[in-house]
Amino acid sequence: MSELFITHALRTPIGTAGKAFREVTAAELGAVVLSELADRVAGEVEDVVLGNCMGPGGNVARVAALTAGLADHIPALTVDRQCASGLAAIQLAAANLAASAAPGQGTPPAAPPPSTGGVVLAGGLESASTAPWRFWPPVGDAEPKRYERAPFAPADRDPEMGAAADALAELYGITRERQDAYAARSHERAASAQADGAFDDEIVPIAGHTTDERIRRGLTAQRLAKLPAVFRPDGTVTVGNSCGINDGAAVVALSTTGPGLRVLAAASAGVDPTLPGLGIVPAVQRLLARAGLTSEQIDVWEFNEAFAGQVLACCDVLGLDDELVCRQGGALALGHPWGASGAVLAVRLFSQLITQQNGRYGVAAIAAGGGQGTAILVEACR
C-alpha cells in the first residue's frame, strides 16, 4: 500500500436495539460522527464510504453525508459485506485513496507518490431499531412472508448465525465453560475500561447519550452458566455468550499524510459458508503474510466478538492466546451494530495505539455471514 494513515477515529455510543437510539435512524447515527470528523480533519473531505447491512436500501452513506452537512460535491458509497461491512468500507477506501495518490504513467518510477492532501471518511452505520420490515411477494392466495434477512449463501449452505456458532464451537471443542468465562471477561474488561475513561475520547455524544449501553459490570461466568442454550438443546451458545442486537456508527479519517495509524495491509478472505465465524482466520493469515509480520509482533488485537465460541475457535486455529484479544472488552460487552462493527474495531485500535500509546502494531478482524472475513493491520506513527 502507498503511505496511508488513519488520522482520526470516532464512534457513537453503542445502544441496545429498541432502547437508547430506538428512534434514531442509521443515517442520523452516521451523520453525527461524520460531522464531527469533518470539523476535525485538516484536509478537504473528498469521499465518504460507509458499510451498512439492514438499512432502508438506496445509498444510506450519501444520506448520512448530506445529513451531516457535507458539501453536495462530496460523493458517497454504501458497502455491504454484512457484518464485515464497516471494515470492508475502510479497506475499499484505503485502496481507492492509494490508487488516487499513485504516480501517473508519465511519472519517473523513482519519484514519490504525489499527495492529494485530501481525506476520505470511511466506516459503518447500523440501526437495528429502525431497520425497515420487508416482505417477499405473495404467491397465489398466500399471505406475504416476512423477509427476515438477506441470503448469505445458497439455501443449503446458509445456516443461522447462532446455529453456525454452535457448530463451530463443537467442531473445535470449545466448551460451554470456556465460552462463559470469555464472555464474563469481556464485560469485566469493558466495564473497567469504561470506568477508567478509555472510551471517552472516541465517543461522540448523541441524543443525550455518552456511554455504551450493554456493558454489565459484575457479570460472572457463574451467572452466565445458568442460562439455557438457545439454538439447539445440546448446544453451548446462549444469549449470555453471544453479542447483542445493537445500534451505532463508527468512522475513521484516511489521509496520505500522518501522523496516525499507518495502514500496512488489509485483506479479505472466504471460508466454508456453513462455518462463517471462521472467516477471521484466513483474513489474518493473509494480512500478516502480506506485511511480513508474525503474530508475536502484534501489540493490540481486536476481533469482533459475535460469539464467544467463535472467537475462541479462531484464536485456537491461529495459535493465539485469547487473553491477548480485546483487552478492553469487545462486542460481547459493547454490542455488535452489524454494519458498523468492523469500523468500531478500527476506532478501538486508534484509541489504544495512538491516544493511549499501548504499542506499535495492531490488527482488527471480523467475520461475516456467507463465510467471509476482513482484517486490517496498522502501525502507530505518533
Coordinates of N, CA, C and O in Angstrom, one line a residue, residues 1 7 59 84 94 103 106 129 265:
M1 N 0.8 -1.2 0.0 CA 0.0 0.0 0.0 C 0.9 1.2 0.0 O 1.9 1.3 0.6
T7 N -6.0 9.1 10.6 CA -5.6 10.3 11.4 C -6.6 10.6 12.5 O -6.2 11.3 13.4
N59 N -28.7 4.4 -1.0 CA -27.3 4.8 -0.7 C -27.3 5.5 0.7 O -27.3 6.8 0.7
A84 N -19.0 -7.6 8.1 CA -17.7 -7.0 7.8 C -17.8 -5.7 7.1 O -16.7 -5.2 6.7
A94 N -9.3 2.8 1.6 CA -7.8 2.9 1.6 C -7.3 2.5 0.2 O -6.3 3.2 -0.3
P103 N 1.7 7.4 -8.6 CA 2.2 8.2 -9.7 C 1.5 7.9 -11.0 O 1.0 6.7 -11.2
G106 N 3.3 8.9 -16.7 CA 4.5 9.6 -17.1 C 5.4 10.0 -16.0 O 6.4 10.6 -16.2
S129 N -32.8 -0.9 15.4 CA -34.0 -0.4 15.9 C -35.0 0.1 14.9 O -36.2 0.0 14.9
A265 N -1.5 -3.1 5.8 CA -2.1 -4.1 4.9 C -3.5 -4.2 5.3 O -4.0 -3.9 6.4

